[in-house]
Structure formats: structure tokens, C-alpha cells
XYZ file of C-alpha atoms in Angstrom:
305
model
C 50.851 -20.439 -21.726
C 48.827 -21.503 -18.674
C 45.135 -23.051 -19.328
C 42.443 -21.496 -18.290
C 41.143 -22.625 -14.845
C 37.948 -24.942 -15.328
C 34.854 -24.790 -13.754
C 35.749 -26.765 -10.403
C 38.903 -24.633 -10.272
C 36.965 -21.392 -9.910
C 34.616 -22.542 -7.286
C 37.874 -23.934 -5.574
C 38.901 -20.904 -5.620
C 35.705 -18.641 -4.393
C 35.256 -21.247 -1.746
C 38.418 -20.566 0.085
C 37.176 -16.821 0.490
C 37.193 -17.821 4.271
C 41.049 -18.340 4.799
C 42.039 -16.448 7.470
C 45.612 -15.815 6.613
C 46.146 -12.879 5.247
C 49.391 -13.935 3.002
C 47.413 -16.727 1.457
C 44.319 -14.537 1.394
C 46.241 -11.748 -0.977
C 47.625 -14.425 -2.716
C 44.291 -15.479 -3.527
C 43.136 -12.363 -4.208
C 45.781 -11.737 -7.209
C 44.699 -15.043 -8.549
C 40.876 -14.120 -8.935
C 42.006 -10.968 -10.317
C 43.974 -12.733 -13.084
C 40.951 -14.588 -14.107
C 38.859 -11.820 -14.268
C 35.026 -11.046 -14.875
C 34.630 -15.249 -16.112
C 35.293 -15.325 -11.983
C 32.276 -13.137 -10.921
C 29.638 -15.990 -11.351
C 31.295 -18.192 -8.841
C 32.085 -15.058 -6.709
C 27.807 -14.182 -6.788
C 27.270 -17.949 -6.321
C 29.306 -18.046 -3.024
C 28.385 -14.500 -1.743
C 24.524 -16.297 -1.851
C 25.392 -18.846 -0.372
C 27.393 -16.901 2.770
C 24.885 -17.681 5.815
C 27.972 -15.162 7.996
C 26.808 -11.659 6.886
C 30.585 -10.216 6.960
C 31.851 -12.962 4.458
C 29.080 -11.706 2.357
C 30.516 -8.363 1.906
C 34.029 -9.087 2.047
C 32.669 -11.135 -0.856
C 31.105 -8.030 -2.204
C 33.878 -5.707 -2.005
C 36.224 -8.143 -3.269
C 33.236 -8.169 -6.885
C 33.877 -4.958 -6.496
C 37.430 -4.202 -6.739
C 37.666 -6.806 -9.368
C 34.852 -4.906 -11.534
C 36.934 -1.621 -10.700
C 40.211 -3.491 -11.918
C 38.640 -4.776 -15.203
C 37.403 -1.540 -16.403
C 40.567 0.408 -15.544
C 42.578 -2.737 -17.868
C 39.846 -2.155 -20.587
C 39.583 2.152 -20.318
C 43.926 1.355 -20.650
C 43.152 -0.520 -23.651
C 40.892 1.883 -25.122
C 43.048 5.089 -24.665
C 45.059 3.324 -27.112
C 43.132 2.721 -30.064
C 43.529 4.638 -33.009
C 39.986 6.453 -32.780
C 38.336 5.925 -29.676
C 35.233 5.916 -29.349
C 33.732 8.371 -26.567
C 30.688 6.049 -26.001
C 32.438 3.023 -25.012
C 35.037 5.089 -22.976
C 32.224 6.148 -21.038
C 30.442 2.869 -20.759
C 33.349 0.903 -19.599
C 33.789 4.294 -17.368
C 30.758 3.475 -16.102
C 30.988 -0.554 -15.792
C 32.996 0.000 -13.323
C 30.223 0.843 -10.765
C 27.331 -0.825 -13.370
C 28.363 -4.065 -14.076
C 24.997 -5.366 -15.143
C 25.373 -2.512 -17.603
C 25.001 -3.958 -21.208
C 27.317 -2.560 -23.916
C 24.731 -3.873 -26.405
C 21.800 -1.718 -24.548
C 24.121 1.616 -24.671
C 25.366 0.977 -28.186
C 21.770 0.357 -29.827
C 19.875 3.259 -27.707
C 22.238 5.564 -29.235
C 22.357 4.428 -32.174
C 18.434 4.707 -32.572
C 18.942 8.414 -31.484
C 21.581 9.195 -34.036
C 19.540 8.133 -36.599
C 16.238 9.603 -35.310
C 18.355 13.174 -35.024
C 19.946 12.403 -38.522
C 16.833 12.318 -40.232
C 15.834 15.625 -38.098
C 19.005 17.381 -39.180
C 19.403 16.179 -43.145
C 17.764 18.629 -45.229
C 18.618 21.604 -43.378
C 22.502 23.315 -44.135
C 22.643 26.569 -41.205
C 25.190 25.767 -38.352
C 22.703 27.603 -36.399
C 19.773 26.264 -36.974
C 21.025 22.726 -37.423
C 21.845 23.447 -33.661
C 18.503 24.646 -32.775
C 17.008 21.802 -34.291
C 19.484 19.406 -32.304
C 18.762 21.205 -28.964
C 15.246 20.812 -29.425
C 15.829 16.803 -30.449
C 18.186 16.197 -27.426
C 16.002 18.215 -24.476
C 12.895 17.957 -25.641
C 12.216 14.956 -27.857
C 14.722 12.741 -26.120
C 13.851 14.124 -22.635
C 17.706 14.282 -21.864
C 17.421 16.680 -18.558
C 19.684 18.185 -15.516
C 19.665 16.222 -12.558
C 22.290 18.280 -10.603
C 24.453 20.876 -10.705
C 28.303 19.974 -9.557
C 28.689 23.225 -8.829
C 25.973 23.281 -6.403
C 24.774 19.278 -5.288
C 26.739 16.146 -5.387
C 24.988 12.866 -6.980
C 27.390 9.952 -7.634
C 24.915 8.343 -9.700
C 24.921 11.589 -12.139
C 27.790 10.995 -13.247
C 27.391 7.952 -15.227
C 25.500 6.474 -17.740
C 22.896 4.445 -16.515
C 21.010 7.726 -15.560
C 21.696 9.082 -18.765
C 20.037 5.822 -20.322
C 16.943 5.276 -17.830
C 16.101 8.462 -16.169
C 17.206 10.770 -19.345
C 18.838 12.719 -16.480
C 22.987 13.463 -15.938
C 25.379 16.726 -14.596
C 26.288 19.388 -16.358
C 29.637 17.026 -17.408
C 27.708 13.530 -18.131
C 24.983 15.272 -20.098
C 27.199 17.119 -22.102
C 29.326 14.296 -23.171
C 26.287 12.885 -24.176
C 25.484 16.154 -26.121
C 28.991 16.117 -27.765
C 28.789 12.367 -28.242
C 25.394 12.578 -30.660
C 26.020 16.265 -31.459
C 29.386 15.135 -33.540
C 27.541 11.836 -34.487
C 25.585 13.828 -36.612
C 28.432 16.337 -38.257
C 28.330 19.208 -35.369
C 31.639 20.477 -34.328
C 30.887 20.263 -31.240
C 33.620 19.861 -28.205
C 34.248 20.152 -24.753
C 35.803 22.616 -22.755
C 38.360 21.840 -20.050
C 37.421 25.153 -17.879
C 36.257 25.172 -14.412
C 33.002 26.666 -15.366
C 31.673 22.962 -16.173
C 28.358 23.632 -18.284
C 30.005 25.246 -21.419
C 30.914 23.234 -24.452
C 32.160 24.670 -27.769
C 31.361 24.842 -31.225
C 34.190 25.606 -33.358
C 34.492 26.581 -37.255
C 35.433 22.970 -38.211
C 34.351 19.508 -37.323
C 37.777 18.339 -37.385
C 39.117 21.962 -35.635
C 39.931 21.779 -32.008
C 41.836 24.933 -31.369
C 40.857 27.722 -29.268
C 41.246 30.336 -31.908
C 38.063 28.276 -33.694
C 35.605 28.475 -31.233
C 32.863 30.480 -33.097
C 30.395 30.519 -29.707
C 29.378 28.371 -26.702
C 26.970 26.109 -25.666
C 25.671 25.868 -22.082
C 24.191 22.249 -21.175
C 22.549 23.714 -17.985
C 19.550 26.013 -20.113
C 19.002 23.376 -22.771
C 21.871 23.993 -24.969
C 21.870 28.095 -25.289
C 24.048 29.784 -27.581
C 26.528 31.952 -26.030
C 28.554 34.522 -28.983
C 32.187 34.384 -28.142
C 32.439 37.900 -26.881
C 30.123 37.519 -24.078
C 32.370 34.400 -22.451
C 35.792 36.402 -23.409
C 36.294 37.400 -19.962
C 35.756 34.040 -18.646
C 38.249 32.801 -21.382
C 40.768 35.396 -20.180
C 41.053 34.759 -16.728
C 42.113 31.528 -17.413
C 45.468 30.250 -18.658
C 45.018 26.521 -19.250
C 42.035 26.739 -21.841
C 41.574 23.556 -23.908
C 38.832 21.912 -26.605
C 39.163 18.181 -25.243
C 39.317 15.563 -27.786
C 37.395 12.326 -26.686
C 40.335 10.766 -24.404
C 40.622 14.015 -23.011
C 37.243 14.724 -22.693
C 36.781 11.217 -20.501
C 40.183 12.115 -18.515
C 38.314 15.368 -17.185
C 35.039 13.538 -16.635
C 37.219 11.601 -13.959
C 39.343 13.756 -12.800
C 36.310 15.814 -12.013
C 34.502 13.037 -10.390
C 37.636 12.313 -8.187
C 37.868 15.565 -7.074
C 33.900 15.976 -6.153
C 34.209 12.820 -4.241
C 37.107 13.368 -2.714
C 36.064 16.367 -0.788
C 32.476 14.967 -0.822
C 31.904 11.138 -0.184
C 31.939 9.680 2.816
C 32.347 5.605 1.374
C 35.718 4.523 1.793
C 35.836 2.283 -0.907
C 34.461 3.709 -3.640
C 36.616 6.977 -3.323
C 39.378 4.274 -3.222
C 37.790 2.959 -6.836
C 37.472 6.457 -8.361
C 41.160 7.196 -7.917
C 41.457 4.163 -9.640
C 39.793 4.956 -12.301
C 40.926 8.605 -12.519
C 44.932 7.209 -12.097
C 44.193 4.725 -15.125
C 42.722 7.356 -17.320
C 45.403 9.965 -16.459
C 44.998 13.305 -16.907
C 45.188 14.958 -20.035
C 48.202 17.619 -21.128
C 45.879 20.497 -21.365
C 43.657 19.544 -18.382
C 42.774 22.041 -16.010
C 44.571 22.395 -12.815
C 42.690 21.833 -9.653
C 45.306 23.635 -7.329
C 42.071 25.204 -6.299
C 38.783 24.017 -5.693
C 36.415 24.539 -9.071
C 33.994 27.317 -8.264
C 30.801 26.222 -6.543
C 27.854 28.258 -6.297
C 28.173 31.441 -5.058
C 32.049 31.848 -7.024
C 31.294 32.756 -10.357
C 30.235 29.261 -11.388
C 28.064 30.547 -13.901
C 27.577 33.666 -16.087
């Protein structure tokens, strides 16, 4: 097994971000990239000390490909565990554009609102109201609010979780795996749906059920979690024939495949729709994940009920 390069090896290394051949510069490249994120200090210690403004960012992009690559080896990693977990699919989701995000931050917030909501939600038994109850906790108490609409705006930052953590604000597909996340935390069967109409989640007979047949009603994120009775999203159910409760990989798979999509018809940076097909290729897309042969409805074509 090879050692691990020491200190004056990795500012060796970041110092010879100037060589202008490109063979020796990709070959470089792959080295850094083998290291990994113990590399990014002496990467932010040269890109300070650049006095040529375009080493700087070809310092910068190089950070961030390497922050895109570690999070794609990680989200690999974690679609393999036995029971993922959907908050730290979504943080290292998000780490790959946040990479002063702290796992520790993420894990502890949410963990203070679990229990806060579990204390909310403990003496009372009705589905029904136990979801009223949790509405009320998640958009009201916890502030948790819509930023945008993907139907209607586009907001990179929406997408992930530092807004969720610091502005209380997300889309109608960050905030509801947010919803799900603390929703199931605390013993609702709660799920995602995989339909183009982005706002709806389920809730099924069964914390443990994930089949269509189960859905009892819906929940739209968009008007601070209403209840929608089966019958009256029938129709939208019916029109479609790849319909899907996502369990938490494939809940994360459609969060990026979303995103990729949105940006792909919608950003104008280069590079970072470069990293979000990363990201979406890593994750993969899930067996029952709908199809975008189409565009998903925007306002205007029957995006919402």
C-alpha cells in the first residue's frame, strides 16, 4: 500500500498548479484527486497566494471538481448501506456545492427538531391530527417556508440544504424531503411521489407500506402541508403510467435527476451543469423514476390542481 503523501508532498504538489503542459497537468490533476479533501488546504493556501487572477480560478475550479468528485465517491458509498439515511444523502448531496457545510451542524439541528416535534406529537394517536399537529410544527413553529416554485422560477440555491438550514426556505422537492425526512422521524408514513406534479407527497396506510394501492391521501408542500383525499388526485394518478412512492435512495435519485434537468435547460454556468450531471450520473436514476421524455409541466400545464 502506498503512504500517504506528507505535508511537503502536498504543497509540492499544489505548487506545480502552473505547469503548462497539459499531459503533466492531467497527470497532476488525477493525483490531487486521489488524495482527496486532506488536499483542499494546500489547494486554498496556494489559490491565496496566486497574485495572476486566472491561476486563481483554475485553482478554484480545480477545489471544485475535486469537492464534486468526493461527494459523488461518498453519495456511491451511501447508496449502498443497508439503511440509508435520507439526511446524510442529502447533505453529502449538498457538500458538493457547500463544502464548508458541517455534517455535525445538519445532524444536531435536526435532531433538536425531531425531538421538539416528538414531544408535540406523543400523546396524541389520530393519523390526522398527528398530521395537523406536524404541519403546524414544521411551517409554523419551525418557519420551514417556499422559496420557489420549480414549476414556475429556477433557484440553484433551493435546492439544497443550506437554505433549508439558514433561511428555513427550499422548493417544493428540497422542502419536502425535509418534510418526509422529520415527518417519518417521528412515525408518519409519509413518502414521496415520483410524479411530475412535484409538490405532492403521500401518506400511505403503513409506515413501512410503499405501494401505490396504500396511499390513503396526499400532501401538498406548496400550501403548508394540505390534505388532499385520494379521489380528488385520481385523475392526476391516472394519466400517468410510471407512478411510484420513492424510498429514500430513490427519493434522492429524483431530487437530482430533477435538478439536472432544471439546470440543464436553465443555467447558463458551464461548470456547474458539468457537476450536476455528475452528481445525477453517480446517484443514478431509480427503476420507477419518472421519465422526462418530456419537459415536467411548468406553470401554465397543469402543474398544479
Amino acid at each position: 500500500m502506498n503512504a500517504r503523501p506528507g505535508q511537503a508532498d502536498l504543497e509540492a504538489l499544489a505548487g506545480m498548479l502552473d505547469e503548462t503542459d497539459e499531459e503533466i497537468r492531467q497527470t497532476l490533476k488525477e493525483a490531487l484527486f486521489s488524495i482527496g479533501e486532506e488536499v483542499l488546504p494546500y489547494l486554498e493556501k496556494a489559490r491565496m497566494q496566486a497574485d495572476d487572477p486566472a491561476r486563481q480560478d483554475r485553482i478554484g475550479t480545480l477545489m471544485g471538481e475535486l469537492q464534486v468528485d468526493m461527494a459523488c465517491k461518498k453519495l456511491t458509498a451511501w447508496k449502498e448501506e443497508s439503511e440509508p439515511d435520507l439526511l446524510k444523502g442529502f447533505y453529502l448531496f449538498s457538500s458538493a456545492f457547500y463544502p464548508g457545510l458541517s455534517w455535525e451542524k445538519v445532524r444536531d439541528e435536526f435532531n433538536r427538531l425531531h425531538g421538539d416535534c416528538w414531544l408535540l406529537l406523543a400523546d396524541d394517536t389520530s393519523l390526522s391530527r398527528k398530521l395537523a399537529l406536524f404541519n403546524n410544527f414544521f411551517f409554523n413553529q419551525c418557519g420551514f417556508r417556499l422559496g420557489t416554485k420549480i414549476v414556475s422560477d429556477y433557484d440553484f440555491a433551493d435546492f439544497f440544504l443550506p437554505n433549508l438550514l439558514d433561511l428555513r426556505r427550499g422548493n417544493d422537492r428540497s422542502l419536502a424531503l425535509a418534510y418526509q425526512y422529520l415527518a417519518k422521524r417521528n412515525g408518519l408514513p409519509v413518502f414521496l411521489l415520483n410524479l411530475p406534479v412535484v409538490n405532492l407527497l403521500a401518506c400511505t396506510t403503513d409506515i413501512d407500506s410503499v405501494a401505490k394501492e396504500d396511499i390513503r391521501f396526499c400532501i401538498d408542500i406548496t400550501h403548508h402541508g394540505s390534505l388532499i383525499n385520494r379521489m380528488e388526485v385520481e385523475p392526476v394518478f391516472s394519466q400517468q403510467k410510471h407512478i411510484g412512492i420513492c424510498n429514500v435512495v430513490q427519493a434522492l435519485q429524483d431530487l437530482a435527476k430533477l435538478l439536472h434537468y432544471i439546470v440543464s435547460v436553465r443555467e447558463t454556468d458551464a461548470l456547474r451543469k458539468q457537476a450536476v450531471k455528475k452528481l445525477h450520473d453517480c446517484l443514478g436514476s431509480s427503476p420507477n423514476s419518472f421519465p422526462f421524455s418530456t419537459p415536467p409541466p411548468f406553470e401554465g400545464e397543469g402543474a398544479d390542481f
